[in-house]
Short mmCIF file of C-alpha atoms in Angstrom, two decimals:
data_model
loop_
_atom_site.label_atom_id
_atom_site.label_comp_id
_atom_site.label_asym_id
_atom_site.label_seq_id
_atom_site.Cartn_x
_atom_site.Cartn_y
_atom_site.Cartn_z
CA UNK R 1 9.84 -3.51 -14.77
CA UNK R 2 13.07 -4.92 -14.06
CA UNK R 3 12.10 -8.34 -12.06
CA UNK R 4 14.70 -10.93 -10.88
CA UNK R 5 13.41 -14.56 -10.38
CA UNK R 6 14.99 -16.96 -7.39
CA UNK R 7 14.69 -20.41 -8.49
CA UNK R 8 14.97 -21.85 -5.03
CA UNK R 9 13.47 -25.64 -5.69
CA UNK R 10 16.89 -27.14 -5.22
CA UNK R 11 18.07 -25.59 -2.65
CA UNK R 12 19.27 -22.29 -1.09
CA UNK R 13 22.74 -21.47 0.99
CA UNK R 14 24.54 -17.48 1.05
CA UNK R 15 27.64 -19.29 -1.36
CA UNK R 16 24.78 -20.19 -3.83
CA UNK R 17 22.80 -16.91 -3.87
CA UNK R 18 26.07 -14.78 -4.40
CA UNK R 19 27.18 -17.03 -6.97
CA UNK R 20 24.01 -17.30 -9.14
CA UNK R 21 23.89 -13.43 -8.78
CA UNK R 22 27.45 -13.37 -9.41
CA UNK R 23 26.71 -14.69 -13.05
CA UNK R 24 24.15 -11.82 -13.51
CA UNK R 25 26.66 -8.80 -13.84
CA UNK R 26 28.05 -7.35 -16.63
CA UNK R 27 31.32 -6.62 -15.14
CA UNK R 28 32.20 -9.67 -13.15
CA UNK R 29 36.14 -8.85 -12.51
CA UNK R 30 35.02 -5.28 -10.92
CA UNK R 31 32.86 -7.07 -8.19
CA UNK R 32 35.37 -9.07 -7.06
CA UNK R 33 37.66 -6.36 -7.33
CA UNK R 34 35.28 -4.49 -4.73
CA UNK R 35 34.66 -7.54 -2.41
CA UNK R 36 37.87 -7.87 -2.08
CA UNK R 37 38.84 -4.21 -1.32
CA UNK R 38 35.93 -3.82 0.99
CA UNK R 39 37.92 -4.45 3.84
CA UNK R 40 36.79 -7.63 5.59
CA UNK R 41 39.13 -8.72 7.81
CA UNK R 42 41.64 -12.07 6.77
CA UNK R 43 38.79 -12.78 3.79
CA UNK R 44 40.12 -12.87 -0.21
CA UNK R 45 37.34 -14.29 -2.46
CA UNK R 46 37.24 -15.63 -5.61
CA UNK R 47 35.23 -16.97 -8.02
CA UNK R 48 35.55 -20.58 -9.73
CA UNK R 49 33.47 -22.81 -12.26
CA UNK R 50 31.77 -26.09 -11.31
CA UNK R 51 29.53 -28.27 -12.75
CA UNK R 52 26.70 -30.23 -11.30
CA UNK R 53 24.72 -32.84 -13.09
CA UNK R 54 26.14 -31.41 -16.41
CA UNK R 55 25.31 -28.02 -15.32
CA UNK R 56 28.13 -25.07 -15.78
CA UNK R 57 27.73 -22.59 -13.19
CA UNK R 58 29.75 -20.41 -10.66
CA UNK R 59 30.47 -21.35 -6.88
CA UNK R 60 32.01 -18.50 -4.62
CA UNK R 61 35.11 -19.16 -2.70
CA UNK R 62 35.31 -17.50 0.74
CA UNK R 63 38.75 -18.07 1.88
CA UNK R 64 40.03 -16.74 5.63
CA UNK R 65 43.30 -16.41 6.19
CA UNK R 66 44.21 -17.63 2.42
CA UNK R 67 42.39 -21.19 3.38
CA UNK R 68 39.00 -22.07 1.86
CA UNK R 69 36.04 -24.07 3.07
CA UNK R 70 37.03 -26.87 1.30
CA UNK R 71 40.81 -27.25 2.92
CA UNK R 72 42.17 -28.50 6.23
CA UNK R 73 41.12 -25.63 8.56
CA UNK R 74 41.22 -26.82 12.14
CA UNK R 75 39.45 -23.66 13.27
CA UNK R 76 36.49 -23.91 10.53
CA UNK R 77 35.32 -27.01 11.46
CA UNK R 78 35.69 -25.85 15.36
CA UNK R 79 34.09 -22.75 15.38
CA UNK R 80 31.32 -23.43 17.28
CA UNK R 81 29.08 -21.88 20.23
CA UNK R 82 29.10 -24.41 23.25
CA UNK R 83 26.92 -24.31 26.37
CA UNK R 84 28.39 -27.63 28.16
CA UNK R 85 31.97 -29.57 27.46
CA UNK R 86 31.49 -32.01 24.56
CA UNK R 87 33.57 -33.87 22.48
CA UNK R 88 33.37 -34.71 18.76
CA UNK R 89 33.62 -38.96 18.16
CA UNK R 90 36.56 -37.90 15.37
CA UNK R 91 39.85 -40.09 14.03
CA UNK R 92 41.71 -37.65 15.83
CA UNK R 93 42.82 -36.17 18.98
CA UNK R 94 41.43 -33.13 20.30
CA UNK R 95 41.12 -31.44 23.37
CA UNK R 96 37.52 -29.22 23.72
CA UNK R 97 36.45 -27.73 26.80
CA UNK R 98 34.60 -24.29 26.27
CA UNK R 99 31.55 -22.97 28.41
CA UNK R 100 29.88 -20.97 25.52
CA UNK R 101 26.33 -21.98 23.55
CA UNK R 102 26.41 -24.37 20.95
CA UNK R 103 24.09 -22.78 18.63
CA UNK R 104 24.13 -24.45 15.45
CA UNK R 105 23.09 -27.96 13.60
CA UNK R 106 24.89 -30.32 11.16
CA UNK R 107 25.23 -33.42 9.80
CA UNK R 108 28.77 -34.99 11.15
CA UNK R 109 30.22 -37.81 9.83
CA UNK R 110 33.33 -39.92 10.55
CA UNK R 111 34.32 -39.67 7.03
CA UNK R 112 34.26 -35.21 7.45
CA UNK R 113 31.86 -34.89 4.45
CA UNK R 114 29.01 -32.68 5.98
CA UNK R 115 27.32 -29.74 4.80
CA UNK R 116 25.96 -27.79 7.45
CA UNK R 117 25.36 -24.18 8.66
CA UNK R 118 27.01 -23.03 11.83
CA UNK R 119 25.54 -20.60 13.32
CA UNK R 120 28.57 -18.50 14.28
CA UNK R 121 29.97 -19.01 10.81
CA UNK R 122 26.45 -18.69 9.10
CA UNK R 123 27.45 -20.51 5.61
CA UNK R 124 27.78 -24.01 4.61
CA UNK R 125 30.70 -25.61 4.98
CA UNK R 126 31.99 -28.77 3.80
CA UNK R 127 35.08 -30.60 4.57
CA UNK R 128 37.30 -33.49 4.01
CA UNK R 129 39.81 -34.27 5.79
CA UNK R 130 41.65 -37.86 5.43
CA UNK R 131 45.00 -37.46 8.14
CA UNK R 132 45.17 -37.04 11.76
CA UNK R 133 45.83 -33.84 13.32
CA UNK R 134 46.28 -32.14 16.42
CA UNK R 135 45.94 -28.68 17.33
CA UNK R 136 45.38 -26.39 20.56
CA UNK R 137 44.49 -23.00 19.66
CA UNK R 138 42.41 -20.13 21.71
CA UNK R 139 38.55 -19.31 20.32
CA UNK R 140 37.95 -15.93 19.86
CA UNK R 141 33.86 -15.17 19.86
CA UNK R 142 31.98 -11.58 18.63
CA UNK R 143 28.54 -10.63 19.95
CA UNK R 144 26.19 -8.78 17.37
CA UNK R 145 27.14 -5.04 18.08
CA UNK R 146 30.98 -6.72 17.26
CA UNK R 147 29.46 -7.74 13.89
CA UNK R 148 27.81 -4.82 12.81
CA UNK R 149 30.80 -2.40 14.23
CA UNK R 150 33.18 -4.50 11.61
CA UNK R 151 30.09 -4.23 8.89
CA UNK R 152 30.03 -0.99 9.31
CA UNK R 153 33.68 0.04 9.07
CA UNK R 154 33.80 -1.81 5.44
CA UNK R 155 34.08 0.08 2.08
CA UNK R 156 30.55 -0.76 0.83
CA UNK R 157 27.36 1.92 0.25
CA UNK R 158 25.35 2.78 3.55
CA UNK R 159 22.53 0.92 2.36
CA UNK R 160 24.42 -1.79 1.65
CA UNK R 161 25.85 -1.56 4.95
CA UNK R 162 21.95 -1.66 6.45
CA UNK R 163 20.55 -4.64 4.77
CA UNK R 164 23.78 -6.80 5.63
CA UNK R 165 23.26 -5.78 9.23
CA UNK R 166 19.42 -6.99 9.23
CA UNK R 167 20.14 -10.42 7.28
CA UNK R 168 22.74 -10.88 10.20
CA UNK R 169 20.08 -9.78 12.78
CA UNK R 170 17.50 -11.87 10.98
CA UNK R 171 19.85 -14.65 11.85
CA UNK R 172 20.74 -13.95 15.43
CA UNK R 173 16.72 -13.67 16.43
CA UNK R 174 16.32 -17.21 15.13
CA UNK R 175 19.30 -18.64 16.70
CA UNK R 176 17.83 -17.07 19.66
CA UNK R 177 14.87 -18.15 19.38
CA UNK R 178 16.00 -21.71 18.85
CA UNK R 179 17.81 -22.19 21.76
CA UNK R 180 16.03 -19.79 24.30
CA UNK R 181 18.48 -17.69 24.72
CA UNK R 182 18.45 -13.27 24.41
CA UNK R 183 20.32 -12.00 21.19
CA UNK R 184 22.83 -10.36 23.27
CA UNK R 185 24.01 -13.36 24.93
CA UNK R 186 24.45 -15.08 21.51
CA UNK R 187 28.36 -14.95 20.31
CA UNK R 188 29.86 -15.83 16.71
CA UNK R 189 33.74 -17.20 16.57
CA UNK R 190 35.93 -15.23 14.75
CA UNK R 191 36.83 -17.33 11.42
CA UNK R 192 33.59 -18.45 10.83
CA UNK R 193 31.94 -14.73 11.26
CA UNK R 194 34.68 -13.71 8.48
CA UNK R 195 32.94 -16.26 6.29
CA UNK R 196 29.46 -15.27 7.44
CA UNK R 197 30.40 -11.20 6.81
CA UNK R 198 31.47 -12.32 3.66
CA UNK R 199 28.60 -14.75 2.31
CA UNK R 200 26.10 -11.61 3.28
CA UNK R 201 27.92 -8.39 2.22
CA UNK R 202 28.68 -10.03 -1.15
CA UNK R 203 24.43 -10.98 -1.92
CA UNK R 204 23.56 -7.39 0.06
CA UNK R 205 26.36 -6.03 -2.71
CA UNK R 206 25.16 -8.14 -5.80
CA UNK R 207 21.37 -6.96 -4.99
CA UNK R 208 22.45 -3.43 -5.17
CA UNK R 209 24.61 -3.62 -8.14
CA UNK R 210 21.42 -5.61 -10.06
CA UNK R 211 19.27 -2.82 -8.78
CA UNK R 212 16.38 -4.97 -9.59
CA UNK R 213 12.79 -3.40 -9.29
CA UNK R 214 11.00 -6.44 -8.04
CA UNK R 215 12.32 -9.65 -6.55
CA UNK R 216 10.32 -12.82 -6.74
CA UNK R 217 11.27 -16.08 -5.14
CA UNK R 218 10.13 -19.88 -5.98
CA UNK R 219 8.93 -22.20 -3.17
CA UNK R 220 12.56 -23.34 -1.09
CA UNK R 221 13.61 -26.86 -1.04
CA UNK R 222 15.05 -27.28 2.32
CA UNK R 223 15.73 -31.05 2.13
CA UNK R 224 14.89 -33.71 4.38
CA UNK R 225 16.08 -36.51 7.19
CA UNK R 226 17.65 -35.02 9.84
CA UNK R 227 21.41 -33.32 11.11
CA UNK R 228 23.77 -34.73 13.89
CA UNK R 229 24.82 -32.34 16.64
CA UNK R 230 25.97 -32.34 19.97
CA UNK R 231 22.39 -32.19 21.23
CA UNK R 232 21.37 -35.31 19.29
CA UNK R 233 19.49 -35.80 16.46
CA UNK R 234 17.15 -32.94 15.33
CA UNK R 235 14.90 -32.61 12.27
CA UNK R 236 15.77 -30.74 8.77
CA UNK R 237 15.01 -27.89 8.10
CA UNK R 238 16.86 -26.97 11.42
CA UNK R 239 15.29 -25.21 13.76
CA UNK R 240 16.83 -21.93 13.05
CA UNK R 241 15.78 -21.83 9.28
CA UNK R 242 12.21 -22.93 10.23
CA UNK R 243 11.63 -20.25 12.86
CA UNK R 244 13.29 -17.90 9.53
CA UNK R 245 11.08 -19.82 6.79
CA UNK R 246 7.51 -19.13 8.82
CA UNK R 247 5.52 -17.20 6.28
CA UNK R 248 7.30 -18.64 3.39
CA UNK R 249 6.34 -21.52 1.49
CA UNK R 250 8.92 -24.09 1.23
CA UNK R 251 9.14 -27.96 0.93
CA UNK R 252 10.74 -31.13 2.33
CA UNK R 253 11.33 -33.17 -0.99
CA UNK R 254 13.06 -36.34 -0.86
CA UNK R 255 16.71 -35.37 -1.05
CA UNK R 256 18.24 -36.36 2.47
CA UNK R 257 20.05 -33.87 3.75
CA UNK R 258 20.28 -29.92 4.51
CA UNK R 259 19.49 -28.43 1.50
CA UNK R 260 18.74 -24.59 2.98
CA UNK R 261 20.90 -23.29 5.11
CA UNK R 262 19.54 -20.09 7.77
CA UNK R 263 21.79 -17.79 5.96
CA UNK R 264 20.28 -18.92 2.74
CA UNK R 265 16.63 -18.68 4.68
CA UNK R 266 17.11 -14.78 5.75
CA UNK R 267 18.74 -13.37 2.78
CA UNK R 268 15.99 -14.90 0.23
CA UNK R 269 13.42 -13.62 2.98
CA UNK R 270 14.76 -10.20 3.35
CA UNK R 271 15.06 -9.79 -0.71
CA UNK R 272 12.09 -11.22 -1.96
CA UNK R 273 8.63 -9.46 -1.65
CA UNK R 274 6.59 -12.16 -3.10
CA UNK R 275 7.18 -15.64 -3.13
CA UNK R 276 5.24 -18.72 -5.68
CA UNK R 277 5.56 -19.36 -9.47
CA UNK R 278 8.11 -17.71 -12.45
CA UNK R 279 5.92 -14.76 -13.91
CA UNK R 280 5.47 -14.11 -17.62
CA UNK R 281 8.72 -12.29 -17.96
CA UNK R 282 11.01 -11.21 -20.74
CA UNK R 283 14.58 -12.91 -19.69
CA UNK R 284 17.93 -11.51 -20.39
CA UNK R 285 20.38 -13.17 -18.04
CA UNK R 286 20.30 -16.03 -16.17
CA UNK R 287 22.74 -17.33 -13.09
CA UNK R 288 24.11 -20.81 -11.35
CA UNK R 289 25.59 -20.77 -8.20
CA UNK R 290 26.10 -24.29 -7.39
CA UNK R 291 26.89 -25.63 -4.06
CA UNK R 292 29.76 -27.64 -3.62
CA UNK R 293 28.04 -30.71 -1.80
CA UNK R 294 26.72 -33.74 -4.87
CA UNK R 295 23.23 -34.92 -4.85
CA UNK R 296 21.22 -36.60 -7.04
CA UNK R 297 20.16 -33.20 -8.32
CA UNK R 298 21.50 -29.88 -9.20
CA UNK R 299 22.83 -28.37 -5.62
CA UNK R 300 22.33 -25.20 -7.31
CA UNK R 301 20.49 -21.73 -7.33
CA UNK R 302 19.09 -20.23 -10.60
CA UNK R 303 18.58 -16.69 -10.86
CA UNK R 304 16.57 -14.93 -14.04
CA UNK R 305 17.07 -11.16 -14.73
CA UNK R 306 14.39 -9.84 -17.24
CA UNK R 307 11.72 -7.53 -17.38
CA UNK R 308 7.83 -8.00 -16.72
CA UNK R 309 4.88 -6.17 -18.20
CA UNK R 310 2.47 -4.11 -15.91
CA UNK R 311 -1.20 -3.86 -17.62
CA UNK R 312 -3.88 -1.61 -17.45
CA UNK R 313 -6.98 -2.82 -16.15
CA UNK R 314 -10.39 -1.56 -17.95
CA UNK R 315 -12.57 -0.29 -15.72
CA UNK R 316 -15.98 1.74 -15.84
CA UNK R 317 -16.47 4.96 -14.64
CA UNK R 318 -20.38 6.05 -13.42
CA UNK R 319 -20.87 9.66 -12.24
CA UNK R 320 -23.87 11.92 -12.04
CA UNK R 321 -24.92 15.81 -10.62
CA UNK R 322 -26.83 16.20 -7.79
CA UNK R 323 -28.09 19.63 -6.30
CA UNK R 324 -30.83 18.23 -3.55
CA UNK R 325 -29.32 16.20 -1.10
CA UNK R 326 -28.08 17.08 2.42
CA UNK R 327 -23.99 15.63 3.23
CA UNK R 328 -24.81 12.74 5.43
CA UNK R 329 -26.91 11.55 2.81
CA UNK R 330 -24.64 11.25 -0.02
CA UNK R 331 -21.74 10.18 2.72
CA UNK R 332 -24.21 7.47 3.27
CA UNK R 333 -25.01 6.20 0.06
CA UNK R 334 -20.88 6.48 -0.96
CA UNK R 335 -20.65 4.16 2.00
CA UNK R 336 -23.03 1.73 0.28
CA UNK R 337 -21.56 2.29 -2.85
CA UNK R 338 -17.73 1.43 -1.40
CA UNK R 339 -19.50 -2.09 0.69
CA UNK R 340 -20.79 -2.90 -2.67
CA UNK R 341 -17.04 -3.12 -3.95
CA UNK R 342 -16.50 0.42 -5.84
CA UNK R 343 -12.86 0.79 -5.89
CA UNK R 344 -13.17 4.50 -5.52
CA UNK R 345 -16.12 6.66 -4.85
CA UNK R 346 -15.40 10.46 -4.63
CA UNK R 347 -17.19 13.87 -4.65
CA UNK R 348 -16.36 17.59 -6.22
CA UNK R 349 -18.15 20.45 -5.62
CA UNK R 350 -19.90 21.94 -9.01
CA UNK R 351 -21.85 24.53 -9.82
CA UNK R 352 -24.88 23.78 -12.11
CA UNK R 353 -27.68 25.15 -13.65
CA UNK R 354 -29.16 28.23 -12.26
CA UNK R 355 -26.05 28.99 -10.58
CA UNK R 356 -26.80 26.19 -7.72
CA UNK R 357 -24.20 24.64 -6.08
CA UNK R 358 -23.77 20.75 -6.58
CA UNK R 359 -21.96 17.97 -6.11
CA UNK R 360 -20.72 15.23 -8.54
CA UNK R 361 -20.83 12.26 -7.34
CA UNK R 362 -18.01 9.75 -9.13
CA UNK R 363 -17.76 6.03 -8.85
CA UNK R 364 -15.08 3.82 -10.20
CA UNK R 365 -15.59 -0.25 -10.62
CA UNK R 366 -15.19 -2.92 -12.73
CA UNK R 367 -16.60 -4.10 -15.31
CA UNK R 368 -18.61 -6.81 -13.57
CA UNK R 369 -19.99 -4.58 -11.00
CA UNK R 370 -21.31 -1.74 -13.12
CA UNK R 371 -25.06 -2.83 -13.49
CA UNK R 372 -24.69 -3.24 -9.56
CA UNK R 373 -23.17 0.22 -8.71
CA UNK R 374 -26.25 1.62 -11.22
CA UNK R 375 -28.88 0.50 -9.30
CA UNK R 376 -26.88 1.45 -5.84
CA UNK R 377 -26.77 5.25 -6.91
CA UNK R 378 -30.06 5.22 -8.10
CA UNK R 379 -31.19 3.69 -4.69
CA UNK R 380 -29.56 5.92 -2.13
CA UNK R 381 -29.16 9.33 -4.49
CA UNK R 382 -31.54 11.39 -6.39
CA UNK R 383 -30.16 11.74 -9.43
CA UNK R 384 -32.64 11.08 -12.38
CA UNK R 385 -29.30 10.00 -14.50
CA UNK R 386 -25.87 8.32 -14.67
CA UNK R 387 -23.05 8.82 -17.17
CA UNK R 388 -20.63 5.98 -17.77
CA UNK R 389 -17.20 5.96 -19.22
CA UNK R 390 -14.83 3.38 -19.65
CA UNK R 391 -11.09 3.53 -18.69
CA UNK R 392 -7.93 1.94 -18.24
CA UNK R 393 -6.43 2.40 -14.67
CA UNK R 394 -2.53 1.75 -14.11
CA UNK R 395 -2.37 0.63 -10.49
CA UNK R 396 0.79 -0.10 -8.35
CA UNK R 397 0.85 -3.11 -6.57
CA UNK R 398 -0.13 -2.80 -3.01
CA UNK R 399 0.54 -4.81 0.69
CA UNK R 400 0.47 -4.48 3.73
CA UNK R 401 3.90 -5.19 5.92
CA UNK R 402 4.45 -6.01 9.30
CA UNK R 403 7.25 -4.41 11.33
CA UNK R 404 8.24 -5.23 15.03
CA UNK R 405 9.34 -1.83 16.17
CA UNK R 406 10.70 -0.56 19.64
CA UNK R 407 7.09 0.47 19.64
CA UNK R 408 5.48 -2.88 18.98
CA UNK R 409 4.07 -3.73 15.41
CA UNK R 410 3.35 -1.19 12.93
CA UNK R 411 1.52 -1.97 9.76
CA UNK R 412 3.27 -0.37 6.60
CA UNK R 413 1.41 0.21 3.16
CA UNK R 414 4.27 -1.08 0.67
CA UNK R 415 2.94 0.02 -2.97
CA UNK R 416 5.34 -1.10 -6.50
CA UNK R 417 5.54 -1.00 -9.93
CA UNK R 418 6.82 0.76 -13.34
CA UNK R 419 9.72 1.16 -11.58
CA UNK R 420 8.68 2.88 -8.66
CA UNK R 421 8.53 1.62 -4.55
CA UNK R 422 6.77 3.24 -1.75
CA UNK R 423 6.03 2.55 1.35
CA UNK R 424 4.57 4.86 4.77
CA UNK R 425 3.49 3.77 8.50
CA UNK R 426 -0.42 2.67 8.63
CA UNK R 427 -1.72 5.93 10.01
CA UNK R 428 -3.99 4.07 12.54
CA UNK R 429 -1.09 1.96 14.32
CA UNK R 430 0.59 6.03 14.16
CA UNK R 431 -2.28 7.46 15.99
CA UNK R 432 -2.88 4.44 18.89
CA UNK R 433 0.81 4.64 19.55
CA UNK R 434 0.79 8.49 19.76
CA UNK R 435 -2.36 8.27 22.01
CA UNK R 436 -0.76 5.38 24.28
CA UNK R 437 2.27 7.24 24.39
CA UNK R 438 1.30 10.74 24.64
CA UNK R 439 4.06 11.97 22.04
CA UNK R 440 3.62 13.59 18.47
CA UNK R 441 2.87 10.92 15.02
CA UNK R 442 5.62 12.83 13.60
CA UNK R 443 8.62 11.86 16.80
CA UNK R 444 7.22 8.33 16.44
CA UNK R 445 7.93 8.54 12.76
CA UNK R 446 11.61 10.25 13.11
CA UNK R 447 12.12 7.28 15.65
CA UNK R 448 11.25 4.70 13.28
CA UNK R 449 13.00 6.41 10.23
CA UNK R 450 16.28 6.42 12.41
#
């Protein structure tokens, strides 16, 4: 199986992901090549080598308009969402008046070194700026439906296309969530959504072009302290990448500072099906995307590209013929037999000697349970004698999924492995909705497949 492993422990922001991904491909020139063409408005990206703590790896550079994160761009470091007037204690003149939500944290210096995560920019920026300056310029915001009309007029695959548009509304929910306020009334600037388009589309494009079967993540280092804002003082993680993190484990450490930014949050969240330790795994590639803030580790993100083993499990199969027992007897005793732990129980209809008709009962378990299951069928049937064979069983990985739908939360059985996903709609949740609703399983399902 074709597995990729996020090493997340130091860290996680959209620049890092596509970077560390970045180093993954086999054809590194024809990615940019399609970035680039994919038609996001005033953004040209590049890729450039940097080193941190000795480390050689790749950092991504977004640039708007021809000017990077790193350079003097008034609007970058302006782009934000404001609810009240407010002005920023910098060493130079500016005039800031705006009546829109300020919907992001950072850590704000007077010395411009921060690293933080707008929330109408969505990517970490970091700037340095050493000479006065003074600038008046007109803000120009985009709601969500903006954002995904502009996603979805790029030159990227549909599905590539989809995922970008969830990360982004991944995003918007927590924002929204953070600060109270209903996804539609939530508005990016325009410079800083270029940035955020771009940061996404190019992980949502990497993840297709790796094609990996399974995606594992490591526990996220988010950092620790806390970020300045117009607010005041609020804690790291921000509250935006915890609402994003719930479910996930992750960890403060003792690096202060923002170490995960939301984007970083949603896109590992929307990739990654499991989350916890490297598994044994065969590696063939491996990835840095490094950050371009220093601390007193690697700001990077390590990504593994290999392949892991699925094994068969042994496991013992018991069966037996039985020609004397009514149905709601033997449905009874493969009830006891499936409390009991069986992992399948099942029944065929065969014909046996004297041309009666019989059934054959069959009951799969482990190892460990066998003696168990004997004594079971003996109990509850009237067979006089068990078979047993022992097999190997190739299983895919199964789990349950939760989905907030426009009809509330569906379960979905998600099943993986050799190469292979599925998933389909918990019948149950299917049926109570149909019932509450008084409309057909299968409308509910075109709905949902829309």
């Amino acid at each position: 199986m074709k597995t990729l492993y996020l090493e997340c422990s130091m860290g996680a922001a959209g620049d890092m992901l596509s970077a560390a991904l970045y180093e993954l491909l086999d054809d590194k020139e024809a990615f940019i090549d399609k970035i680039n063409n994919a038609g996001i408005p005033k953004v040209t990206v590049n890729a450039e080598p940097m080193t941190k703590c000795g480390i050689l790896g790749t950092h991504m550079n977004v640039l708007v308009d021809g000017a990077s994160e790193g350079e003097d761009h008034h609007e970058h470091h302006h782009d934000h969402e404001h609810d009240h007037d407010h002005e920023h204690e910098h060493e130079h003149d500016h005039d800031h008046h705006h009546d829109h939500d300020h919907s992001h944290e950072h850590e704000h210096d007077h010395n411009h070194d921060h690293a933080h995560e707008h929330f109408d920019s969505a990517h970490t920026e970091e700037h340095h700026h050493d000479h006065e300056h003074e600038h008046h310029h007109e803000h120009h915001h985009s709601s969500l439906k903006d954002i995904e009309a502009i996603i979805d007029a790029l030159n990227i695959p549909e599905n590539v296309k989809t995922d970008a548009k969830n990360v982004y509304a991944m995003i918007a929910e927590a924002e929204s969530n953070a600060h109270g306020k209903p996804v539609t009334e939530i508005h990016f600037h325009e410079v800083g959504t270029m940035d955020a388009i771009a940061d996404i589309t190019m992980v949502c494009m990497l993840m297709n072009e790796l094609k990996a079967d399974k995606i594992i993540a490591s526990e996220i280092h988010v950092g620790s302290g806390h970020v300045h804002c117009a607010h005041g003082i609020l804690p790291v993680p921000a509250p935006a990448t915890a609402f994003i993190l719930r479910g996930i484990p992750f960890t403060s450490g003792h690096i202060k500072g923002e170490l995960c930014t939301p984007t970083g949050a949603a896109l590992i969240k929307y990739f990654a099906s499991t989350f916890g330790e490297m598994p044994v795994m065969t590696v063939d590639k491996i990835g840095y995307g490094m950050g371009k803030k220093d601390f007193e580790q690697a700001n990077c993100v390590r990504a593994f590209l290999g392949s892991t083993n699925e094994k068969a499990s042994q496991i013992t199969e018991l069966s037996c013929n039985i020609d004397d027992m009514t149905g709601e007897k033997i449905a009874f005793a493969m009830e006891k037999l499936f409390e009991a732990g069986a992992l399948e129980v099942y029944t065929i209809p065969v014909g046996m000697k004297k041309s009666r008709p019989g059934i054959l009962l069959s009951v799969m378990c482990n190892e460990a349970k066998k003696d168990e299951m004997v004594s079971l069928i003996f109990k509850h049937t009237t067979t006089l004698g068990i078979r047993e064979n022992v097999s190997k069983r190739y299983t895919l990985k199964r789990e349950i999924i939760k989905k907030e739908t426009p009809f509330g939360e569906i379960r979905i059985k998600r099943s993986e492995g050799f190469g292979v996903v599925r998933e389909k709609y918990e019948y149950e949740d299917l049926a109570r909705i149909a019932n509450e609703k008084n409309i057909a399983i299968d409308d509910i399902i075109k709905e949902l497949d829309k």
